[in-house]
Amino acid sequence: MAHGLVLRRDRAPPRRRVAVAAALGAAVKDSNPNQIGLRPLRLCLRGLRCLTTLLLLAAPASAAERYALIVSGANGDESYAQQYAAWRKALADTLEQKLGFDASHIIVLFDGGEGDRASTAAGVRQALDKLRARVNQPDLLFVFLIGHGTFDGNDAKFNLVGPDLESTEWAARLRPIAGRLVIVNSTGASFPFLERLAGPRRIVIAATESPAQRFDTVFPEYFIRALADPAADIDKNGRVSVLEAFIAASVGVRRYYEQRGQLATERAVLDDNGDGQGKEAEGDGTDGSLASRTYLDADLPGAAPTDEEMLGLLQKKASLEADIDDLKQRRQLMTRDEYDKEFEKLMIDLAKVSREIRLRKKT
């Protein structure tokens, strides 16, 4: 985690506690800056049930071109300038060097950029016009916003150099683009972007589940890191889906605040069914099916396919492990008989699902 990022305490997290259904097993410690610390996280399975129509929409990236637009908005003071520069470089490097994006397909706009690389309203409009002309229906466009966000009670803005663009204009300018879209607004007060930009064949992620969560976010740190981190690969198919990166980032954010004894001022949400409601990575809901089958890397010959049944078993195993961890923490509050009875049941269930996983691996 880069240092120097200023975070302020916000009021208690608002309303929604819906989420992408998935679960994560344990991994490396969060203190290692090159890996994401993942421990068993209880998440339900309903949101990952296969929707056949969405499966058809999630075409393999190898049959299409991949493009990216990274916009690093107005910096503010120098500490932000350094942080945003580090994030956008890490993301661009990950896309090109680890996920195989063509360098000519990556557009980066930033505060201080010259000409068409400036993160101004004109620069954004010009970039989106270029992409609209280049991106075809099978293609994938990845848009990532880094910086500050504001909300005036009616609409949200992503802060640019000079006049800002409201979420309504972003929606209008993205609407004509024919390809599949993955849009991540990693700023504070970003939820209205999810509401405005959600639609068919789109995955929209906002770093906050409410415009009231308006302070600086650490979500981009963990999302960028997750894109190429094997620890984020839940189904162990050798690739990290957009859903897996979202879940890993959400876990990283939660642990960031927990380790500092702070109240979390951000809760990321994901929408991929077009209803504009969004779901956190803890809870249940129907979003996540498209994101679980969407990858930013290109399909590789011989790559392991996503096994929906195996993914479900792995999620169930991680969920049971989380239940066991929770039970151990509650042990002092229970009678011996209560604890033994619940522990035995969980261990039996865990043994059953572990056996199913072993059998599945043999087939």
PDB file of N, CA and C in Angstrom, residues 128 137 164 179 204:
ATOM      1  N   LEU A 128     -12.911   9.310 -26.155  1.00  0.00           N
ATOM      2  CA  LEU A 128     -14.104   8.480 -26.335  1.00  0.00           C
ATOM      3  C   LEU A 128     -14.573   8.489 -27.784  1.00  0.00           C
ATOM      4  N   GLN A 137     -18.368  -4.486 -32.124  1.00  0.00           N
ATOM      5  CA  GLN A 137     -19.250  -5.209 -31.211  1.00  0.00           C
ATOM      6  C   GLN A 137     -18.569  -6.347 -30.446  1.00  0.00           C
ATOM      7  N   ASP A 164     -15.461  19.833 -15.128  1.00  0.00           N
ATOM      8  CA  ASP A 164     -15.656  18.392 -14.939  1.00  0.00           C
ATOM      9  C   ASP A 164     -16.734  17.864 -15.877  1.00  0.00           C
ATOM     10  N   GLY A 179     -18.821  -2.134 -28.318  1.00  0.00           N
ATOM     11  CA  GLY A 179     -18.239  -3.303 -27.670  1.00  0.00           C
ATOM     12  C   GLY A 179     -18.725  -3.553 -26.259  1.00  0.00           C
ATOM     13  N   VAL A 204     -20.121  -2.595 -14.515  1.00  0.00           N
ATOM     14  CA  VAL A 204     -19.796  -1.286 -13.942  1.00  0.00           C
ATOM     15  C   VAL A 204     -19.465  -1.469 -12.465  1.00  0.00           C
TER      16      VAL A 204
END
